[in-house]
Coordinates of C-alpha atoms and ligand atoms in Angstrom, one line a residue:
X679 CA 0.0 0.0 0.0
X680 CA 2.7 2.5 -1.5
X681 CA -0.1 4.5 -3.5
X682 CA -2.0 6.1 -0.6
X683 CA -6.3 6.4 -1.6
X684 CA -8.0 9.1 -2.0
X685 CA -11.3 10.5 -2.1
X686 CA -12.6 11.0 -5.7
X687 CA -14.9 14.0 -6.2
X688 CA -15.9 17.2 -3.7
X689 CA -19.5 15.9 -3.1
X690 CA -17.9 12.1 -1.8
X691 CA -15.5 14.0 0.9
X692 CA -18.5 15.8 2.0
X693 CA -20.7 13.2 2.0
X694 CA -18.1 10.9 4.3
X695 CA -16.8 13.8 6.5
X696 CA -20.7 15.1 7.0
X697 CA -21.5 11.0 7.5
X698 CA -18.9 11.3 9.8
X699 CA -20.1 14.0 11.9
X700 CA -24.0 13.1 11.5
X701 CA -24.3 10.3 13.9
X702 CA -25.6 9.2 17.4
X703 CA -23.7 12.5 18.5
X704 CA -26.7 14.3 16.9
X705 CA -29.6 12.2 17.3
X706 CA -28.8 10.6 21.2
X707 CA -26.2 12.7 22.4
X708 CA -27.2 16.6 21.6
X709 CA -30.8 16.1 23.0
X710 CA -29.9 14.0 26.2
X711 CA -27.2 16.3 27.0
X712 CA -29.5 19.4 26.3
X713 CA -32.3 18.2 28.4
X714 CA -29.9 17.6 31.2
X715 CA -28.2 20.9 30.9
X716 CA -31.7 23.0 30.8
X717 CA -31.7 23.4 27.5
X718 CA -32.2 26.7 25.6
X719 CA -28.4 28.1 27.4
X720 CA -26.6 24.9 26.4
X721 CA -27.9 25.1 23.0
X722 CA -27.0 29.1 22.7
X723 CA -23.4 28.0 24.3
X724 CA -23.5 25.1 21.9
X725 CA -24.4 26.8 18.8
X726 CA -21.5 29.3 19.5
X727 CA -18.6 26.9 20.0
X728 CA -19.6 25.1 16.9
X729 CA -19.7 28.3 14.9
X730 CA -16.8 30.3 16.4
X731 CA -14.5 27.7 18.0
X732 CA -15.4 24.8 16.2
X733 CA -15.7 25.7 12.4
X734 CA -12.2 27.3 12.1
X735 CA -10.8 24.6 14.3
X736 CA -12.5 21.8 11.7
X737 CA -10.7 23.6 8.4
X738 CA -7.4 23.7 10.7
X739 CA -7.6 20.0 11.3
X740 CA -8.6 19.4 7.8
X741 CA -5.4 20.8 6.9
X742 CA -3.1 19.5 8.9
X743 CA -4.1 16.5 7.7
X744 CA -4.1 17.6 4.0
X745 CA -0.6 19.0 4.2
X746 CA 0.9 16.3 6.3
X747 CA -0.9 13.0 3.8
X748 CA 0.0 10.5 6.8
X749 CA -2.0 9.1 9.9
X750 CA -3.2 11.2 12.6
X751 CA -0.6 10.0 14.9
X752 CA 2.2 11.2 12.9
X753 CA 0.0 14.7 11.3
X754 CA 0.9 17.5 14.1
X755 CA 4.5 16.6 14.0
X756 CA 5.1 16.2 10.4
X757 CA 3.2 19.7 10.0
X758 CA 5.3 21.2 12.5
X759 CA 8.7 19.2 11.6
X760 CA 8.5 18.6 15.7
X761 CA 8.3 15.0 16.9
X762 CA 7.3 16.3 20.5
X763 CA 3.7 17.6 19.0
X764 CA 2.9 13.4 18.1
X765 CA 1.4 13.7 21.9
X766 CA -1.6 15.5 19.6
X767 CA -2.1 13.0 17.5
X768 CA -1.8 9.9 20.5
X769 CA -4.4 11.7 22.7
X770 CA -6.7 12.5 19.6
X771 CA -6.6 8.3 18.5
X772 CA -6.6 7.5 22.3
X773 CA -9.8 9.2 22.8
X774 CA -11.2 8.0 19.4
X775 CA -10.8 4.5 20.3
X776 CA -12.4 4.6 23.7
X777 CA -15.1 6.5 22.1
X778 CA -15.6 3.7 19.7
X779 CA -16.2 1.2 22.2
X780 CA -19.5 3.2 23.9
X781 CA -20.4 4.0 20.3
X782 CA -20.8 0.5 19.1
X783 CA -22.5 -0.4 22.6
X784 CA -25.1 2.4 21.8
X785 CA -25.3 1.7 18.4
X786 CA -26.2 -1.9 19.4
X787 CA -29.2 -0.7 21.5
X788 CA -30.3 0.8 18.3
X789 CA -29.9 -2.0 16.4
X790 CA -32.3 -4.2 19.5
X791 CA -34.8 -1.1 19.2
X792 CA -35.5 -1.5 15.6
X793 CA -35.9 -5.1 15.8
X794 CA -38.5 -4.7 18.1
X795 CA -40.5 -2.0 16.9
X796 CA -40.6 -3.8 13.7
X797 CA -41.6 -6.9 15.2
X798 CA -44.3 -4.5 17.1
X799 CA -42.8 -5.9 20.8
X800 CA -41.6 -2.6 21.7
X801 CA -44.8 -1.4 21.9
X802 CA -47.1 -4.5 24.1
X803 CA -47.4 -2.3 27.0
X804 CA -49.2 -4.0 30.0
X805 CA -52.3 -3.0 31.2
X806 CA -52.6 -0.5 34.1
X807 CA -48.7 0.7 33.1
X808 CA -48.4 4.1 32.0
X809 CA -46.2 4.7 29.3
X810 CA -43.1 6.7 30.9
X811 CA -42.6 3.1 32.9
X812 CA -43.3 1.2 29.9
X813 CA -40.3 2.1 28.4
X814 CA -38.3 2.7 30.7
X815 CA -39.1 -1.4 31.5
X816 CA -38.3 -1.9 28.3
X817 CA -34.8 0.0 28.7
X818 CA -33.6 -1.4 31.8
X819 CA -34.6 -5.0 30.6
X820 CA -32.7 -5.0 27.8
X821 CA -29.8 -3.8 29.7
X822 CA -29.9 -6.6 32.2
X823 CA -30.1 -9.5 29.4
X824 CA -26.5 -8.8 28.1
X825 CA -27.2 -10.5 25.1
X826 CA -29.1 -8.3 23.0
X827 CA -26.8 -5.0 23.4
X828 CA -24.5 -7.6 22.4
X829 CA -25.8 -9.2 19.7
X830 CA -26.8 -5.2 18.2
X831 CA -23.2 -4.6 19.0
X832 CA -21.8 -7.4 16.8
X833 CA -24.0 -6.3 14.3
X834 CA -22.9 -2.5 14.1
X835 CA -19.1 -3.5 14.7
X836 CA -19.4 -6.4 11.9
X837 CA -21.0 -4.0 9.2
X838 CA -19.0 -1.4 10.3
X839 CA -15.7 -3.3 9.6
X840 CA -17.3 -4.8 6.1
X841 CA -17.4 -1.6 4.6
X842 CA -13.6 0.0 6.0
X843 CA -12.4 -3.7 4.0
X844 CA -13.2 -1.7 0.9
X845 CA -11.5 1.4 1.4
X846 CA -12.2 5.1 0.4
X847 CA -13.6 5.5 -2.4
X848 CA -15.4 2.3 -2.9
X849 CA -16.3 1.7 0.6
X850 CA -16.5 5.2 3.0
X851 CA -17.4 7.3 0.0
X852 CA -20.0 5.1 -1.8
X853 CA -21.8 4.7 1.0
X854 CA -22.0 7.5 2.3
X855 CA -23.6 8.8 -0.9
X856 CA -26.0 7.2 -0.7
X857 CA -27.2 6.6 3.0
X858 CA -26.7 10.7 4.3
X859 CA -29.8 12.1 1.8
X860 CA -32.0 9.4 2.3
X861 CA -31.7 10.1 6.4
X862 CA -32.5 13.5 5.3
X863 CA -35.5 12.6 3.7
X864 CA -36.6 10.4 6.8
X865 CA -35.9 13.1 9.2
X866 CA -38.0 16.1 7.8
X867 CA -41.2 13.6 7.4
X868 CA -41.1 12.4 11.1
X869 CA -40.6 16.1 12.0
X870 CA -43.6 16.8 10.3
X871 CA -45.1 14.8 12.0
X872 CA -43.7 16.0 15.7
X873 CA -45.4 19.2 14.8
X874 CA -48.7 18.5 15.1
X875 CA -48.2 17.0 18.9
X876 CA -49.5 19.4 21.5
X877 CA -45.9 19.5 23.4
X878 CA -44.4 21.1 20.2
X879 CA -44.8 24.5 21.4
X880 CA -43.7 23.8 24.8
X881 CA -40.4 22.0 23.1
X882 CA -39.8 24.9 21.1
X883 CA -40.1 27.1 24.1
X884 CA -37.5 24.5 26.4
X885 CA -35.2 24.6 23.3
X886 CA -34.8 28.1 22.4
X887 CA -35.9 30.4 25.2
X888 CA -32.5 30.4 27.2
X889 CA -32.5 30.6 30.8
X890 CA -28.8 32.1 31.6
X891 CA -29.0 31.4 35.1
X892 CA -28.7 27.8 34.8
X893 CA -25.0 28.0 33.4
X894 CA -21.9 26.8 35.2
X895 CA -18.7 26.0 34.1
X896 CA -19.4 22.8 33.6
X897 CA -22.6 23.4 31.6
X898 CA -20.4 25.2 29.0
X899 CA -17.8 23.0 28.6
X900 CA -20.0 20.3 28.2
X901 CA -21.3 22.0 25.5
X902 CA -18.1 23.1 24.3
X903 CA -17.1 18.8 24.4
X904 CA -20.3 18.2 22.7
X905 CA -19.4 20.7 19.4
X906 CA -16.0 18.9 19.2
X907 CA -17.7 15.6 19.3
X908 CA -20.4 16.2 16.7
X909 CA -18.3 17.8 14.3
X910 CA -15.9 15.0 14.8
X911 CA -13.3 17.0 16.0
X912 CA -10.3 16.6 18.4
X913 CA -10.1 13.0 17.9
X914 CA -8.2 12.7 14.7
X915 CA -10.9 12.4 12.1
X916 CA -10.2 15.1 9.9
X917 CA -6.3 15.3 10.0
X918 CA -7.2 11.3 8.8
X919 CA -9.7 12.4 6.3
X920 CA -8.0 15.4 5.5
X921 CA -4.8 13.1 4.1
X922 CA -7.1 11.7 1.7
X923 CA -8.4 15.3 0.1
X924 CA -6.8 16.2 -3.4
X925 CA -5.2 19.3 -3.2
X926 CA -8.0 21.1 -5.7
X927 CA -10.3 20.9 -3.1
X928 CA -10.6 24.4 -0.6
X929 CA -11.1 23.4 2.3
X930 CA -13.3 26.3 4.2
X931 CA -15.8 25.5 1.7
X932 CA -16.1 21.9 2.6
X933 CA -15.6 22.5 6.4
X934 CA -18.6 25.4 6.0
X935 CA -21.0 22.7 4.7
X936 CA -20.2 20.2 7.2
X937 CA -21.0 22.6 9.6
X938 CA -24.2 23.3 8.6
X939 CA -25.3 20.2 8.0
X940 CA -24.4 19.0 11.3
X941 CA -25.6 22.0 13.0
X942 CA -29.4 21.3 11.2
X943 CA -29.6 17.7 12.0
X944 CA -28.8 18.7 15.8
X945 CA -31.5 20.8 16.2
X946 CA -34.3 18.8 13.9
X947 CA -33.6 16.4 16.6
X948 CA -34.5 17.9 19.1
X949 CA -37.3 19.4 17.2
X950 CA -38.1 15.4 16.9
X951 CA -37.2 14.4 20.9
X952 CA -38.7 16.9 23.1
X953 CA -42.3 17.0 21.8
X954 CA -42.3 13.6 23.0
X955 CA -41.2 14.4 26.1
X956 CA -43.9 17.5 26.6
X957 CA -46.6 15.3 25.2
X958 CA -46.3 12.2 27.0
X959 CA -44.6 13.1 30.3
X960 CA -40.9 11.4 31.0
X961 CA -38.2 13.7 32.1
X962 CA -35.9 15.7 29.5
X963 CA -33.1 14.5 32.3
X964 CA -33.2 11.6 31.6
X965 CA -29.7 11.0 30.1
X966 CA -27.9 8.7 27.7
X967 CA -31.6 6.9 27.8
X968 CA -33.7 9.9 26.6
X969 CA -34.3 9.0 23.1
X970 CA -35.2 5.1 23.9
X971 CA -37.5 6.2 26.5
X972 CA -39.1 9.5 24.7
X973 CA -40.2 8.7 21.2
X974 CA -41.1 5.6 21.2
X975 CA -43.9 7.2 23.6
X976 CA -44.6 9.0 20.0
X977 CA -44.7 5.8 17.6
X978 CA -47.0 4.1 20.6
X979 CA -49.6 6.7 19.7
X980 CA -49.0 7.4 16.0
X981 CA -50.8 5.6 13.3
X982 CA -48.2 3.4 11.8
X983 CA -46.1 3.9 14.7
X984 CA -44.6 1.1 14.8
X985 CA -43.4 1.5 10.8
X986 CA -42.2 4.8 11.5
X987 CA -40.2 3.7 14.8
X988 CA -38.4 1.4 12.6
X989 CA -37.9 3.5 10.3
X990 CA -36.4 6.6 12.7
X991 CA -34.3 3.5 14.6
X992 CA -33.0 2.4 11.0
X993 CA -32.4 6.0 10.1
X994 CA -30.2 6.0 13.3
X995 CA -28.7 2.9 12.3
X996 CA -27.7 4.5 9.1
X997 CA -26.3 7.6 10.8
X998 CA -24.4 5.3 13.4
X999 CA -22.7 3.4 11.2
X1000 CA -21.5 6.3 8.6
X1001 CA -19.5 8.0 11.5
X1002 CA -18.5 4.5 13.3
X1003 CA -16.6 3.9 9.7
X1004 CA -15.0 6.6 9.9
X1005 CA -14.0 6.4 13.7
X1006 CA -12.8 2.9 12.5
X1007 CA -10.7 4.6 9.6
X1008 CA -8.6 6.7 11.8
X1009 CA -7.2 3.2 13.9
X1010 CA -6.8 1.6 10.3
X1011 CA -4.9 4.0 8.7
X1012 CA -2.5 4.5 12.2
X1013 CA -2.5 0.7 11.8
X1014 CA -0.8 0.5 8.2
X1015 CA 1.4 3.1 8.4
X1016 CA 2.5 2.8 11.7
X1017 CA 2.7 -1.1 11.7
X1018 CA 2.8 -1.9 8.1
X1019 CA -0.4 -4.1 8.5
X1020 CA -2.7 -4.0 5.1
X1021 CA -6.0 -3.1 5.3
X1022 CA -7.4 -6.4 6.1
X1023 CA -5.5 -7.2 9.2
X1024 CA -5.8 -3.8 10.5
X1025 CA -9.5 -4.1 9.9
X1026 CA -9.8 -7.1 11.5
X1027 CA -7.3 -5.8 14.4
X1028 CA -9.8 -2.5 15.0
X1029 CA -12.8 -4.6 15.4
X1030 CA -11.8 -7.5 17.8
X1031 CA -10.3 -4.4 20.1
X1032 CA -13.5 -2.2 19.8
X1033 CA -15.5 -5.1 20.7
X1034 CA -13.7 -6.2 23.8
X1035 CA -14.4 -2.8 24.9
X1036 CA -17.8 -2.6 23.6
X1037 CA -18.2 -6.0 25.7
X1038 CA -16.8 -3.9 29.3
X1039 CA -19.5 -1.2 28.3
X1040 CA -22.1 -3.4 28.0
X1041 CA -21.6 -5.6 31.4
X1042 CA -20.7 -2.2 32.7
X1043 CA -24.6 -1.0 32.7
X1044 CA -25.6 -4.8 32.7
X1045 CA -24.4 -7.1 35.5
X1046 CA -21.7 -5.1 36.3
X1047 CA -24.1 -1.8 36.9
X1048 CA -23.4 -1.1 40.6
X1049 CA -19.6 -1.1 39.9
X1050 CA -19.4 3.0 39.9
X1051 CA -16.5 5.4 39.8
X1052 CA -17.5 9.1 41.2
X1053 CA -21.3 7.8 40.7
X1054 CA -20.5 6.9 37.1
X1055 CA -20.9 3.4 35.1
X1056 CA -17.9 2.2 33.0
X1057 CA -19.7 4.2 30.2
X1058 CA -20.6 7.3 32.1
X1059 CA -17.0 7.6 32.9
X1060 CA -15.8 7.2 29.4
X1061 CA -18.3 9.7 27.9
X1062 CA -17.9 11.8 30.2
X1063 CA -14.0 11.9 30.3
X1064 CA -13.9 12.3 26.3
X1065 CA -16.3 14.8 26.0
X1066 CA -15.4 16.9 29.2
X1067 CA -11.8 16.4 29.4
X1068 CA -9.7 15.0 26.6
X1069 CA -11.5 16.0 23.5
X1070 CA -11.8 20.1 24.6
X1071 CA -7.9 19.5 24.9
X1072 CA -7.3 17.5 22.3
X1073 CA -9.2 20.7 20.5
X1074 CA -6.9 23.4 22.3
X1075 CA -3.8 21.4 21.6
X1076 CA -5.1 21.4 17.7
X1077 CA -5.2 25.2 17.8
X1078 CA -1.7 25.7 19.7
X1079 CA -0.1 24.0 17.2
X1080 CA -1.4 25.3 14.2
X1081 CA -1.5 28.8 15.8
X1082 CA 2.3 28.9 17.0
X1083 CA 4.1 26.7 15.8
X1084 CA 2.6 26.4 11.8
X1085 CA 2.8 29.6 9.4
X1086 CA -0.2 31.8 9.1
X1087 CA 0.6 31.8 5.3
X1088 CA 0.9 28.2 5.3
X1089 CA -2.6 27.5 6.9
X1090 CA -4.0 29.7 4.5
X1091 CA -2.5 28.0 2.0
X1092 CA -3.6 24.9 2.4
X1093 CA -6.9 26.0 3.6
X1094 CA -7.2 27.0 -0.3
X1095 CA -7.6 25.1 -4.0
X1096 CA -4.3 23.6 -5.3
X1097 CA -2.2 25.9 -3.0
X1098 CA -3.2 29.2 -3.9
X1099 CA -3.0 32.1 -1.6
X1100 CA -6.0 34.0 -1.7
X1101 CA -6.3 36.7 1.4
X1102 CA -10.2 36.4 3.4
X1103 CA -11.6 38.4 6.2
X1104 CA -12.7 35.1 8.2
X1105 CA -8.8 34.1 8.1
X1106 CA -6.9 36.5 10.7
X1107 CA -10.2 36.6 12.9
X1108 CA -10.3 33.4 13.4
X1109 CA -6.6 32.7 13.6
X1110 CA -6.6 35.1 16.1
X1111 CA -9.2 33.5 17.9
X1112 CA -7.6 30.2 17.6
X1113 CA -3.8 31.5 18.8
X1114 CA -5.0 33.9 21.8
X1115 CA -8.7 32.9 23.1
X1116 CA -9.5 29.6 22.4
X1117 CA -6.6 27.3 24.6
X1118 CA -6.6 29.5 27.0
X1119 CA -10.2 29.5 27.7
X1120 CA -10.6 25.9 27.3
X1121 CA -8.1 24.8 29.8
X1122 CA -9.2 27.1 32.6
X1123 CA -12.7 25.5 31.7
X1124 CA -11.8 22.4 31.7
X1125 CA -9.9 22.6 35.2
X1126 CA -12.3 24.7 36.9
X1127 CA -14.9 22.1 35.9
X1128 CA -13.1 19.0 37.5
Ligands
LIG1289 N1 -19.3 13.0 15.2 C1 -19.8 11.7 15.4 C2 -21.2 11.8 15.9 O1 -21.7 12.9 16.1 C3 -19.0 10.8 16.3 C4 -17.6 10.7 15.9 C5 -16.6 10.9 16.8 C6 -17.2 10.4 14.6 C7 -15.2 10.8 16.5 C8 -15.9 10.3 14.2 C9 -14.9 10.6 15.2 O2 -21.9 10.9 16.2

């Protein structure tokens, strides 16, 4: 594997790096984590560290990656001709990987929920039992019978790892073409539909009326973790995707549509969750388990329902498995240039590791559930760890480096098509944001949240 891959046209990198950033980080993890945090003030801190920390920081990683063509171990260093900044790259794939292995886990229960709403089981609630504790039966008693996370894990990593054995362009990119506009298209009919409940209005009010009073530090770097980790950012991704990009290709373009799509598909879901929640009672607190428990309160009710639950769980599905590829694709390609393995074995390699720590998650809020660390499951502590802690400074670290120790003219260089430097008003503001504000501000968040 002399010949590096590479992506073949502008509409397949932004179909894999927005299939990349669309994923359970959107659809379970933006509304759980909004509903716990009050919502309209985490979504106001939220929307603003996507658009003023996170975009620039996404076209900086981009092209580190772009200008470097190698793994995201090796990226910050061979940008920087400084071996010391590989720490980057290790903490970025470190984090990535124990990401992957509560990804899969949840990606599993999404796999069990489709099964049963197609099979209609979801919904046989008993008489006398209101639906709130219906589901949240339904929840718990999947977790205790280890074997169907498992079996939806197996599933999710096995597909998952089918797809990387074909590579870029006929495996990441093909896909991805296809699967992102058709969960479009599902999305904006069942929003439709979450319109006409009568919570609606009282969602839209919980999303979007902020209440400032309920921030603390940890409210905004929770939100500040959650931007990184729906844009896929911090952890590698787009200094791996990046190396794939032809040089024709500019950059802030692509990074601007990404963005936006991943911004939209946050907030639809919510538009989709919380209606749910106001309409059928359930608390938006209710955490990683929000979206099992909330709308399938919805497709109880609907007519159809039980189509359409399958449908929004396959949807997810879809979503899950376009960003667990690429997750996937950042090990690999560490794997075969770092240890010379083809992409078969490091394939294979990726997913027996993921699923051994898929396999702790999973006893970890099964059998294992009362083993806690600071009141957290194995799970809890990985999520929150990654999205509090080392993906913010995997973030920082990303801007340090380009900031200080990379040429403003070479950023801007590679930012553009084919090399060409072409001068922009967005480019000192947010370099200058990226050098003086953003590090700074992130690590005194990130220890005064602790
Ligand atoms: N951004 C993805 C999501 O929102 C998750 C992800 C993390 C993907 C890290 C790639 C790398 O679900």
């Amino acid at each position: 594997m002399n010949e590096r891959d590479s992506f073949s046209s502008k509409l397949g990198i932004i179909a894999a790096a927005a299939g990349s950033a669309i994923g359970l980080g959107n659809i379970w993890k933006f509304p759980y984590m909004a509903g716990e945090n009050g919502g309209g003030a985490f979504i106001v801190v939220y929307l603003l560290a996507t658009i003023l920390i996170g975009y620039p920081l996404i076209y900086t990683e981009f092209a580190i990656g772009r200008n470097a063509r190698s793994n995201a171990l090796d990226a910050f260093s061979k940008v920087t001709k400084n071996k010391k900044f590989n720490i980057v790259g290790y903490l970025a794939v470190g984090t990535v990987f124990l990401v992957a292995t509560f990804y899969a886990m949840i990606a599993g229960w999404v796999i069990y929920y489709f099964f049963l709403s197609l099979t209609g089981g979801l919904y046989d609630v008993q008489a006398g039992m209101n639906l709130p504790d219906h589901f949240t039966m339904v929840f718990d008693t999947m977790n205790t019978h280890v074997i169907w996370p498992l079996l939806g894990a197996i599933v999710a990593i096995a597909s998952t790892g089918f797809i990387n054995f074909s590579g870029i362009k006929d495996g990441v990119e093909k896909y991805s073409k296809i699967l992102m506009p058709l969960l479009f298209v599902i999305f904006i009919v069942l929003i439709g539909y979450s319109t006409t409940l009568d919570g609606f209005k009282e969602a839209v009010t919980f999303l979007f009326k902020p209440d400032f009073s309920a921030l603390t530090t940890r409210t905004v770097i929770s939100a500040i973790g959650q931007a990184f980790f729906s844009l896929s950012l911090g952890m590698g991704l787009l200094a791996t995707y990046g190396s794939y990009v032809p040089k024709s290709e500019n950059i802030r373009t692509i990074s601007r549509q990404v963005v936006i799509a991943d911004t939209i598909i946050a907030l639809f879901s919510g538009l989709l969750i919380f209606p749910a929640v106001f309409t059928y009672g359930g608390s938006p607190a209710a955490g990683p388990s929000l979206i099992f428990k909330a709308l399938p309160q919805v497709f109880s009710q609907m007519p159809g329902g039980r189509w359409f639950g399958a449908l929004f769980f396959l949807l997810v599905i879809v979503a899950s498995v376009t960003s667990m590829i690429s997750i996937f694709e950042i090990i690999i390609t560490c794997l075969v240039e770092k240890m010379n393995f083809n992409r078969h074995k490091a394939t294979l390699v990726v997913v027996a590791a993921v699923l051994v720590g898929t396999i702790i998650n999973i006893l970890g809020e099964g059998p294992w559930s009362s083993f806690t660390i600071g009141g957290m499951t194995i799970f809890g502590l990985l999520d929150y760890a990654t999205n509090n802690i080392t993906i913010p400074l995997t973030g920082a670290l990303t801007a340090i480096v380009a900031t200080w120790f990379w040429k403003y003219i070479k950023m801007e260089k590679e930012l553009t098509s084919d090399g060409v430097y072409k001068s922009t008003a967005e480019g000192p503001f947010f370099f200058g944001l990226l050098k003086w504000v953003v590090p700074p501000m992130i690590l005194v968040l990130i220890l005064t949240s602790l």
